[in-house]
Structure formats: structure tokens, C-alpha cells
């Protein structure tokens, strides 16, 4: 257990200061024992510290780069082959979880999508995700298969930039045609059907079968940003 010093009752001690973090070496009825800065055992009263239930900044950073470090040791698939894997997976599915956020409005919304022409296309009547999109066009989405064990992992995480396609524009109509949505039906709607276009900047593929091909199960694909 770790603790953070919040009060110092022994003003003459240089073994600990307010804000210091220590590993607990033991406990006593009135508090805990620690090893001070010079290696001397110190007993702290309960009012002098608070237990740390969260990770330290260093622990967060170490966790954040865990897969970055693991990736250095794995065998990477050629970009063109990886693009084919991503394309096949995205075309074989139609539901994603879209994460948006801005000005404190955070949403993760399950949505139907289509994948074509190098982008993810999502039709939507509305919702709080648009409050996030107004402030921040950077989004993330995930497409995945049901978990049934470490030997059957299969998913894609996409980080990219979103854009709202103008209703009934050429690009809008192309997406409508791809989805086989009757244009006349859209025109009769009381409120417009919005179209979100997401251009990937990075894809992370996790597929247990990659290991059978001699590659790491986690592969990363980067794209040139174009919206």
C-alpha cells in the first residue's frame, strides 16, 4: 500500500515532507510505519497521511506505453497486407462503438456504419455525440467480435477525424446509394438525416490468428490525413 503525506506533525524531521509518497512497511494501532528519505524507520500518525488508491503518474505512464514497448518486439505485417486485413474485417461488420468528446460531453455510442472509399460512414438523426463533434472532430471507434477467449481475439480500433457531410451533396448521395437508402424517403423526413464521415489516421488491429502467420497479434496501420 502507498500513502501520501498530507500533514506533518514533526516539524523538525527531514525524513518526510507534505506531498511525499511512501510505500507502507507496516502498521501500528495509530498509523503506519515507513522508511524515511535517509533510510530511517518512521512511524506516522493516521492524520498525517492518506492512502493512495489511484495509480501514480509514473504508473499511468508505464501502463500507457505497455503495448508500445511490446510492439517493438513483435513482427510487423506489411502495410498492404494489413490494409487488406482491415478492409475485409470492416466490410464484414456493420456496428461500431463511436467515442466523441468535447467541453466535458463524453459519449460512446453504438452505431451502424458502412466502410468504403477509405472512410467510415455513419447516418444519424442526432444525439449528444454531435455536441462533442461540434467542439472536437477527433474521434475514436471500435469494431469487435464477441470475446470467447484469448485465442479468438478479433477487433479494430480506429482513431481519426470526423466531418459532417452536407445533406444531399454529391458525397452524401454516394453514401446513400451505397447503403441503398431511397433518396425520396430522406427528402420527406421532418429532420435531416446527418452523415458523419470518419477518415482514419490510425488503425490498431488485434487478431489472434495473426500469430499463426508468424506476426504479433497486435498490428498498427497509419494513414495520411485527408478529409
Short mmCIF file of C-alpha atoms in Angstrom, two decimals:
data_model
loop_
_atom_site.label_atom_id
_atom_site.label_comp_id
_atom_site.label_asym_id
_atom_site.label_seq_id
_atom_site.Cartn_x
_atom_site.Cartn_y
_atom_site.Cartn_z
CA UNK A 1 0.00 0.00 0.00
CA UNK A 2 1.16 3.53 -0.76
CA UNK A 3 0.42 6.69 1.16
CA UNK A 4 0.73 10.42 0.54
CA UNK A 5 1.82 12.81 3.29
CA UNK A 6 -0.88 15.44 3.87
CA UNK A 7 0.19 16.76 7.27
CA UNK A 8 3.46 16.88 9.19
CA UNK A 9 3.33 16.70 12.98
CA UNK A 10 7.10 16.53 13.46
CA UNK A 11 8.26 19.84 12.01
CA UNK A 12 11.92 19.05 12.74
CA UNK A 13 12.05 15.80 10.79
CA UNK A 14 13.66 15.82 7.35
CA UNK A 15 12.59 12.21 6.69
CA UNK A 16 9.31 13.23 5.06
CA UNK A 17 7.55 16.31 3.73
CA UNK A 18 3.99 17.14 2.75
CA UNK A 19 3.28 15.71 -0.69
CA UNK A 20 5.81 12.87 -0.41
CA UNK A 21 4.68 9.38 -1.36
CA UNK A 22 5.89 6.30 0.54
CA UNK A 23 5.40 2.54 0.49
CA UNK A 24 3.94 1.27 3.78
CA UNK A 25 6.32 -1.09 5.60
CA UNK A 26 3.94 -1.99 8.41
CA UNK A 27 1.12 -0.75 10.62
CA UNK A 28 0.54 0.11 14.25
CA UNK A 29 -2.66 0.94 16.14
CA UNK A 30 -2.27 4.67 15.46
CA UNK A 31 -0.99 4.67 11.89
CA UNK A 32 1.71 3.17 9.67
CA UNK A 33 5.46 2.60 9.51
CA UNK A 34 7.50 3.84 6.55
CA UNK A 35 11.15 4.14 5.64
CA UNK A 36 12.16 7.80 5.59
CA UNK A 37 14.25 9.57 2.96
CA UNK A 38 17.54 8.61 4.62
CA UNK A 39 16.50 5.03 5.31
CA UNK A 40 15.43 5.59 8.92
CA UNK A 41 12.19 3.87 10.06
CA UNK A 42 9.42 6.41 10.72
CA UNK A 43 6.05 5.94 12.38
CA UNK A 44 3.29 8.20 11.09
CA UNK A 45 0.06 9.15 12.81
CA UNK A 46 -3.16 8.47 10.89
CA UNK A 47 -3.82 12.19 10.45
CA UNK A 48 -0.50 12.67 8.63
CA UNK A 49 -1.28 10.66 5.52
CA UNK A 50 -3.93 9.44 3.14
CA UNK A 51 -3.98 6.11 1.36
CA UNK A 52 -3.35 6.21 -2.38
CA UNK A 53 -5.99 4.19 -4.20
CA UNK A 54 -5.14 5.62 -7.63
CA UNK A 55 -2.00 4.93 -9.64
CA UNK A 56 0.90 7.35 -9.56
CA UNK A 57 1.71 9.42 -12.68
CA UNK A 58 4.65 7.11 -13.32
CA UNK A 59 2.42 4.04 -13.12
CA UNK A 60 -0.08 5.60 -15.51
CA UNK A 61 2.69 6.38 -17.98
CA UNK A 62 4.13 2.89 -17.73
CA UNK A 63 0.69 1.40 -18.40
CA UNK A 64 0.08 3.78 -21.31
CA UNK A 65 3.22 2.68 -23.16
CA UNK A 66 2.91 -1.03 -22.31
CA UNK A 67 1.85 -2.08 -25.81
CA UNK A 68 4.22 0.40 -27.43
CA UNK A 69 7.10 -1.42 -25.79
CA UNK A 70 5.66 -4.86 -26.57
CA UNK A 71 5.18 -3.81 -30.19
CA UNK A 72 8.93 -3.25 -30.56
CA UNK A 73 9.48 -6.97 -30.00
CA UNK A 74 6.79 -8.25 -32.40
CA UNK A 75 6.95 -8.99 -36.11
CA UNK A 76 5.08 -6.44 -38.21
CA UNK A 77 2.87 -7.22 -41.17
CA UNK A 78 3.48 -5.39 -44.43
CA UNK A 79 1.19 -2.32 -44.75
CA UNK A 80 -0.58 -3.53 -47.89
CA UNK A 81 -1.35 -6.90 -46.38
CA UNK A 82 -2.54 -5.22 -43.18
CA UNK A 83 -4.79 -2.89 -45.19
CA UNK A 84 -6.39 -5.93 -46.80
CA UNK A 85 -6.99 -7.47 -43.38
CA UNK A 86 -8.56 -4.26 -42.09
CA UNK A 87 -10.70 -3.80 -45.19
CA UNK A 88 -12.06 -7.34 -45.02
CA UNK A 89 -12.87 -7.05 -41.31
CA UNK A 90 -14.62 -3.68 -41.61
CA UNK A 91 -16.67 -4.81 -44.62
CA UNK A 92 -17.72 -7.96 -42.75
CA UNK A 93 -19.21 -5.94 -39.87
CA UNK A 94 -21.68 -3.08 -39.61
CA UNK A 95 -21.78 -1.97 -35.95
CA UNK A 96 -19.25 0.17 -34.12
CA UNK A 97 -18.86 1.99 -30.81
CA UNK A 98 -18.11 5.64 -31.58
CA UNK A 99 -16.39 7.73 -28.90
CA UNK A 100 -16.75 11.52 -29.07
CA UNK A 101 -15.92 14.23 -26.58
CA UNK A 102 -15.67 17.97 -26.11
CA UNK A 103 -16.32 20.52 -23.35
CA UNK A 104 -16.98 17.75 -20.85
CA UNK A 105 -19.53 15.95 -23.04
CA UNK A 106 -18.25 12.39 -23.39
CA UNK A 107 -20.19 9.77 -25.34
CA UNK A 108 -19.63 6.24 -26.59
CA UNK A 109 -22.45 5.37 -28.95
CA UNK A 110 -23.25 2.05 -30.65
CA UNK A 111 -23.99 2.84 -34.29
CA UNK A 112 -24.47 1.20 -37.65
CA UNK A 113 -21.73 2.07 -40.12
CA UNK A 114 -20.51 1.32 -43.60
CA UNK A 115 -16.90 1.19 -44.78
CA UNK A 116 -16.00 2.28 -48.31
CA UNK A 117 -13.83 4.78 -50.16
CA UNK A 118 -11.30 4.84 -47.32
CA UNK A 119 -13.71 6.15 -44.68
CA UNK A 120 -16.29 5.12 -42.12
CA UNK A 121 -19.77 6.48 -42.90
CA UNK A 122 -22.47 6.83 -40.25
CA UNK A 123 -26.01 8.11 -40.75
CA UNK A 124 -27.59 9.57 -37.62
CA UNK A 125 -30.66 11.65 -36.78
CA UNK A 126 -28.87 13.29 -33.84
CA UNK A 127 -27.81 12.75 -30.25
CA UNK A 128 -25.31 14.07 -27.73
CA UNK A 129 -22.41 12.86 -29.84
CA UNK A 130 -22.97 15.94 -32.02
CA UNK A 131 -22.27 18.20 -29.02
CA UNK A 132 -18.85 16.60 -28.83
CA UNK A 133 -18.33 16.72 -32.59
CA UNK A 134 -19.02 20.45 -32.66
CA UNK A 135 -16.08 21.07 -30.31
CA UNK A 136 -13.74 18.27 -31.27
CA UNK A 137 -13.57 16.46 -34.59
CA UNK A 138 -11.05 13.92 -33.29
CA UNK A 139 -12.85 10.64 -32.66
CA UNK A 140 -12.20 7.01 -31.92
CA UNK A 141 -14.28 3.98 -32.76
CA UNK A 142 -14.08 0.25 -32.20
CA UNK A 143 -15.41 -2.70 -34.14
CA UNK A 144 -15.07 -6.08 -32.48
CA UNK A 145 -16.28 -9.63 -32.24
CA UNK A 146 -17.69 -11.18 -29.07
CA UNK A 147 -14.95 -12.25 -26.67
CA UNK A 148 -14.70 -16.01 -26.25
CA UNK A 149 -11.09 -16.36 -25.09
CA UNK A 150 -7.57 -15.12 -25.78
CA UNK A 151 -7.30 -17.46 -28.74
CA UNK A 152 -10.12 -15.76 -30.63
CA UNK A 153 -9.45 -12.03 -30.27
CA UNK A 154 -10.53 -10.00 -33.30
CA UNK A 155 -11.09 -6.25 -33.30
CA UNK A 156 -10.13 -2.90 -34.79
CA UNK A 157 -9.71 0.44 -33.04
CA UNK A 158 -9.74 3.47 -35.32
CA UNK A 159 -8.54 6.95 -34.49
CA UNK A 160 -9.46 9.61 -37.00
CA UNK A 161 -11.07 12.89 -37.91
CA UNK A 162 -14.80 13.32 -38.38
CA UNK A 163 -16.60 15.64 -40.78
CA UNK A 164 -20.30 16.32 -41.29
CA UNK A 165 -21.21 15.78 -44.94
CA UNK A 166 -23.69 18.38 -46.26
CA UNK A 167 -27.15 16.82 -46.86
CA UNK A 168 -27.85 15.80 -50.47
CA UNK A 169 -24.35 16.80 -51.60
CA UNK A 170 -22.61 14.57 -54.15
CA UNK A 171 -20.66 12.79 -51.42
CA UNK A 172 -23.83 12.42 -49.34
CA UNK A 173 -25.74 10.88 -52.25
CA UNK A 174 -22.90 8.44 -52.95
CA UNK A 175 -23.12 7.20 -49.36
CA UNK A 176 -26.91 6.96 -49.68
CA UNK A 177 -26.55 4.88 -52.82
CA UNK A 178 -24.00 2.59 -51.16
CA UNK A 179 -26.48 1.94 -48.33
CA UNK A 180 -29.36 1.58 -50.82
CA UNK A 181 -31.43 4.17 -48.98
CA UNK A 182 -34.27 5.69 -51.08
CA UNK A 183 -33.40 9.35 -51.67
CA UNK A 184 -37.05 10.37 -51.84
CA UNK A 185 -37.63 8.88 -48.40
CA UNK A 186 -34.81 11.02 -46.98
CA UNK A 187 -36.25 14.16 -48.55
CA UNK A 188 -39.58 13.55 -46.81
CA UNK A 189 -38.05 13.38 -43.33
CA UNK A 190 -39.09 16.16 -40.96
CA UNK A 191 -35.49 16.49 -39.74
CA UNK A 192 -32.39 15.86 -41.87
CA UNK A 193 -30.51 12.59 -41.62
CA UNK A 194 -26.96 13.66 -40.80
CA UNK A 195 -23.98 11.89 -42.31
CA UNK A 196 -20.76 11.56 -40.34
CA UNK A 197 -17.64 10.76 -42.34
CA UNK A 198 -14.64 9.50 -40.41
CA UNK A 199 -11.27 9.35 -42.15
CA UNK A 200 -8.84 7.05 -40.32
CA UNK A 201 -5.47 8.33 -39.22
CA UNK A 202 -4.54 5.16 -37.39
CA UNK A 203 -5.92 1.64 -37.04
CA UNK A 204 -4.95 -0.89 -34.40
CA UNK A 205 -5.85 -4.45 -35.30
CA UNK A 206 -5.94 -7.16 -32.66
CA UNK A 207 -6.28 -10.64 -34.13
CA UNK A 208 -5.21 -13.89 -32.50
CA UNK A 209 -4.88 -15.50 -35.93
CA UNK A 210 -2.02 -13.17 -36.83
CA UNK A 211 0.20 -15.25 -34.53
CA UNK A 212 -0.49 -18.31 -36.66
CA UNK A 213 1.02 -16.37 -39.58
CA UNK A 214 4.13 -15.56 -37.55
CA UNK A 215 3.18 -11.97 -36.70
CA UNK A 216 2.34 -10.24 -33.47
CA UNK A 217 -1.37 -10.38 -32.61
CA UNK A 218 -1.48 -6.57 -32.38
CA UNK A 219 -0.71 -4.61 -35.55
CA UNK A 220 -0.82 -0.87 -36.26
CA UNK A 221 -1.66 0.84 -39.55
CA UNK A 222 -1.10 4.58 -40.11
CA UNK A 223 -2.74 6.70 -42.79
CA UNK A 224 -2.06 10.08 -44.37
CA UNK A 225 -4.62 12.55 -43.01
CA UNK A 226 -7.12 13.65 -45.64
CA UNK A 227 -10.69 14.84 -45.05
#
